PDB file of C-alpha atoms in Angstrom:
ATOM      1  CA  UNK C  26     102.210 130.737  95.589  1.00 58.00           C
ATOM      2  CA  UNK C  27     104.581 130.885  99.129  1.00 73.00           C
ATOM      3  CA  UNK C  28     106.657 129.104 100.873  1.00 93.00           C
ATOM      4  CA  UNK C  29     106.798 125.106 100.094  1.00 95.00           C
ATOM      5  CA  UNK C  30     103.101 123.361  98.345  1.00 96.00           C
ATOM      6  CA  UNK C  31     102.255 119.830  98.708  1.00 97.00           C
ATOM      7  CA  UNK C  32     100.140 117.768  96.312  1.00 97.00           C
ATOM      8  CA  UNK C  33      98.047 116.105  96.818  1.00 97.00           C
ATOM      9  CA  UNK C  34      96.536 117.028 100.591  1.00 95.00           C
ATOM     10  CA  UNK C  35      94.831 113.425 100.725  1.00 96.00           C
ATOM     11  CA  UNK C  36      96.066 110.143  98.731  1.00 96.00           C
ATOM     12  CA  UNK C  37      93.942 106.721  99.270  1.00 95.00           C
ATOM     13  CA  UNK C  38      95.084 103.587  97.460  1.00 92.00           C
ATOM     14  CA  UNK C  39      95.003 100.146  97.156  1.00 90.00           C
ATOM     15  CA  UNK C  40      98.483  98.345  97.837  1.00 88.00           C
ATOM     16  CA  UNK C  41      98.618  97.560  94.126  1.00 87.00           C
ATOM     17  CA  UNK C  42      98.428 100.739  93.223  1.00 88.00           C
ATOM     18  CA  UNK C  43     100.838 103.352  91.489  1.00 93.00           C
ATOM     19  CA  UNK C  44     101.046 106.966  93.310  1.00 95.00           C
ATOM     20  CA  UNK C  45     103.020 109.797  93.069  1.00 97.00           C
ATOM     21  CA  UNK C  46     103.448 112.905  96.168  1.00 98.00           C
ATOM     22  CA  UNK C  47     104.498 116.037  94.804  1.00 98.00           C
ATOM     23  CA  UNK C  48     106.438 119.228  96.163  1.00 97.00           C
ATOM     24  CA  UNK C  49     107.515 122.342  95.012  1.00 97.00           C
ATOM     25  CA  UNK C  50     109.227 125.503  97.147  1.00 96.00           C
ATOM     26  CA  UNK C  51     109.753 128.617  95.951  1.00 95.00           C
ATOM     27  CA  UNK C  52     111.871 129.583  98.036  1.00 94.00           C
ATOM     28  CA  UNK C  53     115.060 129.406  96.394  1.00 92.00           C
ATOM     29  CA  UNK C  54     116.483 126.814  98.207  1.00 91.00           C
ATOM     30  CA  UNK C  55     118.999 123.956  97.053  1.00 89.00           C
ATOM     31  CA  UNK C  56     118.895 120.687  99.229  1.00 89.00           C
ATOM     32  CA  UNK C  57     114.595 119.075  99.616  1.00 92.00           C
ATOM     33  CA  UNK C  58     113.516 116.290 102.261  1.00 93.00           C
ATOM     34  CA  UNK C  59     111.141 113.906 102.679  1.00 95.00           C
ATOM     35  CA  UNK C  60     109.365 112.783 106.046  1.00 95.00           C
ATOM     36  CA  UNK C  61     107.042 110.168 107.384  1.00 96.00           C
ATOM     37  CA  UNK C  62     105.621 111.078 110.404  1.00 95.00           C
ATOM     38  CA  UNK C  63     102.976 108.167 111.841  1.00 93.00           C
ATOM     39  CA  UNK C  64     100.916 108.197 114.543  1.00 85.00           C
ATOM     40  CA  UNK C  65     102.920 108.515 117.806  1.00 75.00           C
ATOM     41  CA  UNK C  66     106.531 108.290 117.135  1.00 82.00           C
ATOM     42  CA  UNK C  67     109.205 110.906 116.180  1.00 83.00           C
ATOM     43  CA  UNK C  68     108.984 112.633 112.462  1.00 90.00           C
ATOM     44  CA  UNK C  69     111.267 110.638 110.360  1.00 90.00           C
ATOM     45  CA  UNK C  70     113.892 111.135 108.119  1.00 90.00           C
ATOM     46  CA  UNK C  71     113.355 109.430 104.722  1.00 93.00           C
ATOM     47  CA  UNK C  72     115.015 111.183 102.398  1.00 92.00           C
ATOM     48  CA  UNK C  73     117.586 114.331 101.320  1.00 89.00           C
ATOM     49  CA  UNK C  74     118.811 115.726  98.384  1.00 89.00           C
ATOM     50  CA  UNK C  75     121.033 118.787  97.765  1.00 84.00           C
ATOM     51  CA  UNK C  76     121.386 120.406  94.412  1.00 81.00           C
ATOM     52  CA  UNK C  77     119.507 117.514  92.791  1.00 79.00           C
ATOM     53  CA  UNK C  78     122.231 114.925  94.618  1.00 82.00           C
ATOM     54  CA  UNK C  79     120.494 112.430  96.886  1.00 83.00           C
ATOM     55  CA  UNK C  80     122.589 112.806  99.913  1.00 77.00           C
ATOM     56  CA  UNK C  81     120.359 110.501 102.568  1.00 77.00           C
ATOM     57  CA  UNK C  82     118.817 108.215 101.907  1.00 79.00           C
ATOM     58  CA  UNK C  83     117.363 107.433 106.268  1.00 79.00           C
ATOM     59  CA  UNK C  84     117.257 102.817 104.838  1.00 85.00           C
ATOM     60  CA  UNK C  85     113.947 103.434 103.899  1.00 92.00           C
ATOM     61  CA  UNK C  86     112.007 101.045 101.940  1.00 93.00           C
ATOM     62  CA  UNK C  87     111.976 100.997  97.251  1.00 93.00           C
ATOM     63  CA  UNK C  88     108.206 100.922  97.479  1.00 94.00           C
ATOM     64  CA  UNK C  89     109.136 104.583  98.220  1.00 96.00           C
ATOM     65  CA  UNK C  90     110.868 105.977  95.121  1.00 95.00           C
ATOM     66  CA  UNK C  91     112.356 109.596  95.416  1.00 94.00           C
ATOM     67  CA  UNK C  92     113.497 111.524  92.155  1.00 95.00           C
ATOM     68  CA  UNK C  93     114.457 115.178  91.916  1.00 94.00           C
ATOM     69  CA  UNK C  94     114.733 116.806  89.054  1.00 93.00           C
ATOM     70  CA  UNK C  95     115.508 119.661  89.836  1.00 92.00           C
ATOM     71  CA  UNK C  96     116.120 121.843  92.670  1.00 89.00           C
ATOM     72  CA  UNK C  97     112.678 123.727  93.778  1.00 94.00           C
ATOM     73  CA  UNK C  98     110.689 119.993  92.898  1.00 96.00           C
ATOM     74  CA  UNK C  99     111.102 116.632  94.545  1.00 96.00           C
ATOM     75  CA  UNK C 100     108.691 113.824  94.124  1.00 97.00           C
ATOM     76  CA  UNK C 101     107.929 110.170  96.118  1.00 97.00           C
ATOM     77  CA  UNK C 102     106.602 107.755  93.748  1.00 97.00           C
ATOM     78  CA  UNK C 103     104.958 104.829  95.354  1.00 96.00           C
ATOM     79  CA  UNK C 104     104.191 101.696  94.899  1.00 93.00           C
ATOM     80  CA  UNK C 105     102.721  98.279  96.101  1.00 93.00           C
ATOM     81  CA  UNK C 106     102.633  99.584  99.339  1.00 93.00           C
ATOM     82  CA  UNK C 107     101.858  98.720 103.011  1.00 94.00           C
ATOM     83  CA  UNK C 108      99.129  99.294 105.395  1.00 93.00           C
ATOM     84  CA  UNK C 109     101.940 100.576 107.930  1.00 93.00           C
ATOM     85  CA  UNK C 110     102.788 103.231 104.987  1.00 95.00           C
ATOM     86  CA  UNK C 111      99.649 105.056 106.429  1.00 96.00           C
ATOM     87  CA  UNK C 112     100.630 108.762 107.548  1.00 96.00           C
ATOM     88  CA  UNK C 113     101.488 111.859 107.074  1.00 96.00           C
ATOM     89  CA  UNK C 114     104.548 112.420 104.807  1.00 97.00           C
ATOM     90  CA  UNK C 115     105.321 115.757 105.049  1.00 96.00           C
ATOM     91  CA  UNK C 116     108.782 117.933 102.814  1.00 96.00           C
ATOM     92  CA  UNK C 117     110.923 120.465 103.581  1.00 94.00           C
ATOM     93  CA  UNK C 118     113.558 122.552 102.294  1.00 93.00           C
ATOM     94  CA  UNK C 119     116.572 124.317 103.514  1.00 89.00           C
ATOM     95  CA  UNK C 120     119.205 126.605 101.449  1.00 86.00           C
ATOM     96  CA  UNK C 121     121.442 123.634 101.852  1.00 77.00           C
ATOM     97  CA  UNK C 122     125.048 123.630 100.102  1.00 67.00           C
ATOM     98  CA  UNK C 123     128.608 123.366 101.645  1.00 61.00           C
ATOM     99  CA  UNK C 124     128.182 126.341 104.325  1.00 58.00           C
ATOM    100  CA  UNK C 125     128.402 124.838 107.460  1.00 54.00           C
ATOM    101  CA  UNK C 126     126.357 126.074 109.576  1.00 59.00           C
ATOM    102  CA  UNK C 127     122.380 124.925 110.841  1.00 65.00           C
ATOM    103  CA  UNK C 128     119.873 125.930 107.965  1.00 79.00           C
ATOM    104  CA  UNK C 129     116.563 126.026 109.087  1.00 88.00           C
ATOM    105  CA  UNK C 130     114.129 123.633 107.484  1.00 91.00           C
ATOM    106  CA  UNK C 131     110.923 124.713 106.463  1.00 93.00           C
ATOM    107  CA  UNK C 132     108.343 122.561 105.796  1.00 95.00           C
ATOM    108  CA  UNK C 133     104.993 121.751 103.005  1.00 95.00           C
ATOM    109  CA  UNK C 134     101.646 121.101 104.575  1.00 94.00           C
ATOM    110  CA  UNK C 135     101.672 117.281 103.921  1.00 95.00           C
ATOM    111  CA  UNK C 136      99.942 114.710 102.557  1.00 97.00           C
ATOM    112  CA  UNK C 137      97.786 112.457 104.307  1.00 96.00           C
ATOM    113  CA  UNK C 138      98.331 108.723 102.635  1.00 96.00           C
ATOM    114  CA  UNK C 139      95.583 106.515 103.866  1.00 95.00           C
ATOM    115  CA  UNK C 140      97.099 102.547 102.679  1.00 94.00           C
ATOM    116  CA  UNK C 141      93.935 100.165 102.388  1.00 92.00           C
TER     117      UNK C 141
ATOM    118  CA  UNK O   8     123.797 109.378 118.454  1.00 75.00           C
ATOM    119  CA  UNK O   9     121.639 112.656 119.140  1.00 85.00           C
ATOM    120  CA  UNK O  10     118.194 112.709 121.383  1.00 92.00           C
ATOM    121  CA  UNK O  11     115.744 114.102 121.742  1.00 95.00           C
ATOM    122  CA  UNK O  12     112.738 114.153 124.483  1.00 96.00           C
ATOM    123  CA  UNK O  13     109.977 115.880 125.635  1.00 97.00           C
ATOM    124  CA  UNK O  14     108.475 114.335 127.709  1.00 96.00           C
ATOM    125  CA  UNK O  15     105.137 116.594 127.974  1.00 97.00           C
ATOM    126  CA  UNK O  16     103.105 114.116 125.880  1.00 95.00           C
ATOM    127  CA  UNK O  17      99.953 116.864 126.141  1.00 97.00           C
ATOM    128  CA  UNK O  18      99.594 119.451 128.145  1.00 97.00           C
ATOM    129  CA  UNK O  19      95.782 121.482 128.542  1.00 97.00           C
ATOM    130  CA  UNK O  20      95.478 125.234 130.746  1.00 97.00           C
ATOM    131  CA  UNK O  21      92.843 127.617 130.483  1.00 97.00           C
ATOM    132  CA  UNK O  22      93.197 130.857 128.189  1.00 97.00           C
ATOM    133  CA  UNK O  23      95.112 133.963 129.499  1.00 97.00           C
ATOM    134  CA  UNK O  24      97.263 131.072 132.059  1.00 97.00           C
ATOM    135  CA  UNK O  25     101.741 130.786 131.545  1.00 98.00           C
ATOM    136  CA  UNK O  26     102.697 127.237 130.098  1.00 98.00           C
ATOM    137  CA  UNK O  27     106.169 126.337 129.447  1.00 98.00           C
ATOM    138  CA  UNK O  28     107.019 123.568 127.282  1.00 98.00           C
ATOM    139  CA  UNK O  29     109.951 121.069 128.246  1.00 98.00           C
ATOM    140  CA  UNK O  30     113.323 120.173 125.970  1.00 98.00           C
ATOM    141  CA  UNK O  31     116.328 117.944 126.991  1.00 98.00           C
ATOM    142  CA  UNK O  32     118.482 117.196 124.373  1.00 97.00           C
ATOM    143  CA  UNK O  33     121.871 115.007 123.714  1.00 95.00           C
ATOM    144  CA  UNK O  34     124.476 115.640 121.677  1.00 91.00           C
ATOM    145  CA  UNK O  35     128.159 114.562 121.327  1.00 88.00           C
ATOM    146  CA  UNK O  36     128.367 117.747 119.347  1.00 84.00           C
ATOM    147  CA  UNK O  37     130.405 121.363 120.076  1.00 83.00           C
ATOM    148  CA  UNK O  38     128.779 123.089 117.492  1.00 84.00           C
ATOM    149  CA  UNK O  39     124.876 121.870 116.824  1.00 88.00           C
ATOM    150  CA  UNK O  40     121.458 124.398 116.862  1.00 90.00           C
ATOM    151  CA  UNK O  41     118.348 123.690 118.048  1.00 93.00           C
ATOM    152  CA  UNK O  42     114.486 124.267 117.156  1.00 94.00           C
ATOM    153  CA  UNK O  43     111.058 124.910 117.879  1.00 97.00           C
ATOM    154  CA  UNK O  44     108.175 123.576 115.661  1.00 97.00           C
ATOM    155  CA  UNK O  45     104.601 123.968 115.800  1.00 97.00           C
ATOM    156  CA  UNK O  46     102.126 121.821 113.834  1.00 95.00           C
ATOM    157  CA  UNK O  47      98.295 122.935 113.855  1.00 94.00           C
ATOM    158  CA  UNK O  48      95.561 120.415 113.213  1.00 89.00           C
ATOM    159  CA  UNK O  49      95.980 121.576 109.685  1.00 87.00           C
ATOM    160  CA  UNK O  50      99.988 119.533 109.839  1.00 88.00           C
ATOM    161  CA  UNK O  51     102.453 121.922 107.802  1.00 89.00           C
ATOM    162  CA  UNK O  52     105.524 122.164 110.707  1.00 93.00           C
ATOM    163  CA  UNK O  53     105.834 126.439 111.378  1.00 95.00           C
ATOM    164  CA  UNK O  54     109.264 127.167 111.934  1.00 94.00           C
ATOM    165  CA  UNK O  55     109.619 129.601 115.225  1.00 96.00           C
ATOM    166  CA  UNK O  56     113.165 129.658 116.160  1.00 93.00           C
ATOM    167  CA  UNK O  57     116.433 128.473 115.946  1.00 91.00           C
ATOM    168  CA  UNK O  58     119.302 129.093 118.502  1.00 90.00           C
ATOM    169  CA  UNK O  59     122.749 127.478 117.613  1.00 87.00           C
ATOM    170  CA  UNK O  60     125.333 126.437 120.586  1.00 89.00           C
ATOM    171  CA  UNK O  61     127.458 129.040 121.451  1.00 87.00           C
ATOM    172  CA  UNK O  62     124.711 131.258 121.843  1.00 85.00           C
ATOM    173  CA  UNK O  63     123.134 130.910 124.747  1.00 83.00           C
ATOM    174  CA  UNK O  64     121.313 134.128 125.610  1.00 84.00           C
ATOM    175  CA  UNK O  65     116.934 133.804 126.424  1.00 86.00           C
ATOM    176  CA  UNK O  66     115.376 134.396 123.567  1.00 87.00           C
ATOM    177  CA  UNK O  67     111.587 136.984 123.187  1.00 89.00           C
ATOM    178  CA  UNK O  68     109.091 137.561 120.518  1.00 90.00           C
ATOM    179  CA  UNK O  69     106.454 138.605 121.514  1.00 94.00           C
ATOM    180  CA  UNK O  70     103.823 136.360 123.521  1.00 96.00           C
ATOM    181  CA  UNK O  71     106.989 133.277 122.930  1.00 96.00           C
ATOM    182  CA  UNK O  72     109.837 132.749 124.631  1.00 96.00           C
ATOM    183  CA  UNK O  73     112.654 130.647 124.614  1.00 95.00           C
ATOM    184  CA  UNK O  74     115.265 129.574 127.906  1.00 95.00           C
ATOM    185  CA  UNK O  75     118.779 127.868 126.351  1.00 95.00           C
ATOM    186  CA  UNK O  76     120.552 126.269 129.281  1.00 94.00           C
ATOM    187  CA  UNK O  77     123.609 124.140 127.792  1.00 92.00           C
ATOM    188  CA  UNK O  78     124.448 123.399 131.917  1.00 92.00           C
ATOM    189  CA  UNK O  79     121.610 121.530 131.604  1.00 95.00           C
ATOM    190  CA  UNK O  80     120.969 120.222 127.327  1.00 95.00           C
ATOM    191  CA  UNK O  81     118.365 122.153 127.738  1.00 96.00           C
ATOM    192  CA  UNK O  82     115.477 124.356 125.259  1.00 96.00           C
ATOM    193  CA  UNK O  83     112.214 125.362 127.188  1.00 97.00           C
ATOM    194  CA  UNK O  84     109.856 127.168 125.580  1.00 97.00           C
ATOM    195  CA  UNK O  85     107.367 129.311 127.115  1.00 97.00           C
ATOM    196  CA  UNK O  86     103.552 130.555 126.116  1.00 97.00           C
ATOM    197  CA  UNK O  87     102.569 133.436 128.120  1.00 97.00           C
ATOM    198  CA  UNK O  88      98.978 134.531 127.754  1.00 97.00           C
ATOM    199  CA  UNK O  89      98.636 131.897 125.413  1.00 97.00           C
ATOM    200  CA  UNK O  90      95.458 131.545 123.258  1.00 97.00           C
ATOM    201  CA  UNK O  91      93.166 129.369 122.010  1.00 96.00           C
ATOM    202  CA  UNK O  92      95.331 129.637 118.376  1.00 96.00           C
ATOM    203  CA  UNK O  93      98.172 128.284 120.519  1.00 97.00           C
ATOM    204  CA  UNK O  94      96.711 125.118 120.158  1.00 97.00           C
ATOM    205  CA  UNK O  95      98.717 122.728 118.395  1.00 97.00           C
ATOM    206  CA  UNK O  96     101.632 120.355 118.667  1.00 96.00           C
ATOM    207  CA  UNK O  97     105.039 121.710 119.244  1.00 98.00           C
ATOM    208  CA  UNK O  98     108.449 120.284 118.266  1.00 97.00           C
ATOM    209  CA  UNK O  99     111.730 120.141 119.602  1.00 97.00           C
ATOM    210  CA  UNK O 100     114.478 118.835 117.432  1.00 95.00           C
ATOM    211  CA  UNK O 101     118.321 119.234 117.198  1.00 93.00           C
ATOM    212  CA  UNK O 102     120.401 119.422 113.878  1.00 87.00           C
ATOM    213  CA  UNK O 103     123.221 117.694 113.120  1.00 72.00           C
ATOM    214  CA  UNK O 104     125.653 118.080 109.903  1.00 62.00           C
ATOM    215  CA  UNK O 105     127.005 116.060 108.553  1.00 52.00           C
ATOM    216  CA  UNK O 106     128.557 115.980 104.907  1.00 47.00           C
ATOM    217  CA  UNK O 107     127.650 113.452 102.389  1.00 44.00           C
ATOM    218  CA  UNK O 108     130.942 112.073  99.762  1.00 40.00           C
ATOM    219  CA  UNK O 109     130.016 115.108  97.098  1.00 43.00           C
ATOM    220  CA  UNK O 110     130.867 117.321 101.141  1.00 46.00           C
ATOM    221  CA  UNK O 111     127.347 118.689 100.210  1.00 50.00           C
ATOM    222  CA  UNK O 112     125.930 120.332 103.520  1.00 50.00           C
ATOM    223  CA  UNK O 113     123.021 117.147 105.003  1.00 54.00           C
ATOM    224  CA  UNK O 114     120.571 118.624 107.832  1.00 65.00           C
ATOM    225  CA  UNK O 115     119.307 116.072 109.646  1.00 76.00           C
ATOM    226  CA  UNK O 116     117.414 116.699 112.866  1.00 86.00           C
ATOM    227  CA  UNK O 117     116.596 114.551 115.247  1.00 90.00           C
ATOM    228  CA  UNK O 118     112.873 115.546 116.543  1.00 93.00           C
ATOM    229  CA  UNK O 119     110.905 114.831 119.628  1.00 94.00           C
ATOM    230  CA  UNK O 120     107.694 113.436 120.128  1.00 94.00           C
ATOM    231  CA  UNK O 121     105.981 116.752 120.403  1.00 95.00           C
ATOM    232  CA  UNK O 122     104.252 118.232 123.275  1.00 97.00           C
ATOM    233  CA  UNK O 123     100.346 118.748 122.427  1.00 96.00           C
ATOM    234  CA  UNK O 124      98.941 121.855 123.585  1.00 98.00           C
ATOM    235  CA  UNK O 125      95.509 122.973 124.351  1.00 97.00           C
ATOM    236  CA  UNK O 126      93.967 125.721 125.160  1.00 97.00           C
ATOM    237  CA  UNK O 127      91.210 126.481 126.865  1.00 97.00           C
ATOM    238  CA  UNK O 128      88.796 129.075 125.700  1.00 95.00           C
TER     239      UNK O 128
END
């Protein structure tokens, strides 16, 4: 596997379900990101992890719970979601670290989530 | 606050025509980075280019070219001799380099709303 992979690619869940999205990067990066892409809205940054430390939480509701067990894996745990949470959830990774230059983020194919 | 504007929501051109996608940005940072990404129907955002604010040299990569002009805060993207495979949504993005309390780099990309490009065979 190369690049950034995400599973599942499609997910349909009810509002009372609990599910998890998985992201894995094979690029040797240290930073990982979750984004939400809704129809007709700009991509919204949700969470950032750098060396497994959460460095950004963009006022995301607690029904979304991220987990980063190591620099290669990132999860997004979902529970009691709302229909308006239906969207494409994209994972990305970048070199990260303490450098001064902006890294390029590389994205996975996304998980298309539908909440019924 | 940073802002990226892609005023063209949708563009359709006939195959082999040239097309330019506009991107205008706002930032108070003196050091910043601009990006273009392509999102085909499969959903994955594909990185195309990164440009830092100190490098105003235009770039050409095959049929793709980018025109960065700080004076007008624009970073436009041109596809020459367009092909059907170029059909996708294209996003322009601006980065803000922040630091967390633990001093780790923290990339925050501000995306435009995207331009849906359709190439008609």
